[in-house]
Amino acid sequence: HQLVARDMELLLAVARVRVATSRQLARVYFGDPSSFHRRARALAALGYVRVVVCGLNLPNLLVLTAKGARLLESHGHRSEDLH
């Protein structure tokens, strides 16, 4: 899977707020929730985010992993700016 600019924006958003709901991220970065869920699954499969399932009628949470933080740092984002 090749990362695109929107993936990096999504990772950066999660890093800045520490925990974000799937609804928040889908609304801000994607017009179509199914597109968001595809990208979130890909980012989780690559180990950049962890998806926390909260319940049947609740949005999932996305949390940046250490691997995701290292990726952002390798693209010039300072770790102190990510929290």
Coordinates of C-alpha atoms in Angstrom, one line a residue:
H1 CA 0.0 0.0 0.0
Q2 CA 1.3 3.4 -1.0
L3 CA 0.6 6.3 1.3
V4 CA -1.0 9.4 -0.2
A5 CA -1.1 12.9 1.1
R6 CA -4.5 12.4 2.6
D7 CA -3.1 9.5 4.6
M8 CA -0.4 11.7 6.0
E9 CA -3.0 14.4 6.9
L10 CA -5.1 11.8 8.6
L11 CA -2.1 10.5 10.7
L12 CA -1.1 14.0 11.6
A13 CA -4.7 14.8 12.8
V14 CA -4.8 11.7 14.9
A15 CA -1.3 12.6 16.3
R16 CA -2.3 16.1 17.3
V17 CA -5.5 15.1 19.2
R18 CA -4.1 11.7 20.4
V19 CA -7.5 10.0 19.9
A20 CA -10.1 10.7 17.2
T21 CA -13.4 9.1 16.4
S22 CA -14.0 7.5 13.0
R23 CA -16.9 9.9 12.5
Q24 CA -14.8 13.0 13.1
L25 CA -12.1 11.9 10.7
A26 CA -14.6 10.7 8.0
R27 CA -16.4 14.0 8.2
V28 CA -13.3 16.2 8.0
Y29 CA -11.1 14.2 5.5
F30 CA -13.6 12.2 3.4
G31 CA -16.9 12.9 1.8
D32 CA -17.7 9.2 1.7
P33 CA -17.5 7.1 5.0
S34 CA -16.7 4.0 3.0
S35 CA -13.6 5.7 1.6
F36 CA -12.5 6.6 5.1
H37 CA -13.0 3.1 6.4
R38 CA -10.9 1.6 3.6
R39 CA -8.0 4.0 4.3
A40 CA -8.3 3.5 8.1
R41 CA -8.2 -0.3 7.6
A42 CA -5.1 0.1 5.4
L43 CA -3.4 2.4 7.9
A44 CA -4.2 -0.1 10.7
A45 CA -2.9 -3.0 8.6
L46 CA 0.3 -1.1 8.0
G47 CA 0.6 -0.6 11.7
Y48 CA 0.4 3.3 11.7
V49 CA -2.8 3.5 13.7
R50 CA -4.7 1.2 16.1
V51 CA -8.5 1.0 15.8
V52 CA -10.4 0.6 19.0
V53 CA -13.9 -0.8 18.6
C54 CA -16.1 0.8 21.2
G55 CA -19.4 -0.8 20.6
L56 CA -22.2 -1.6 18.1
N57 CA -23.7 1.9 17.8
L58 CA -20.6 3.8 18.8
P59 CA -17.9 5.2 16.5
N60 CA -14.5 3.5 16.5
L61 CA -11.5 5.3 17.9
L62 CA -8.2 5.8 16.0
V63 CA -5.0 6.1 18.0
L64 CA -1.5 6.7 16.4
T65 CA 1.0 4.0 17.0
A66 CA 4.7 4.4 17.7
K67 CA 5.3 3.3 14.1
G68 CA 2.9 6.0 12.9
A69 CA 4.7 8.6 15.0
R70 CA 8.1 7.5 13.5
L71 CA 6.6 7.9 10.0
L72 CA 5.5 11.4 10.8
E73 CA 8.9 12.3 12.3
S74 CA 10.6 10.9 9.2
H75 CA 8.5 13.4 7.2
G76 CA 9.7 16.4 9.2
H77 CA 7.1 16.6 12.0
R78 CA 8.7 17.1 15.4
S79 CA 7.5 14.7 18.1
E80 CA 6.8 17.6 20.5
D81 CA 4.4 19.1 17.9
L82 CA 2.4 15.9 17.7
H83 CA 0.7 16.0 21.1

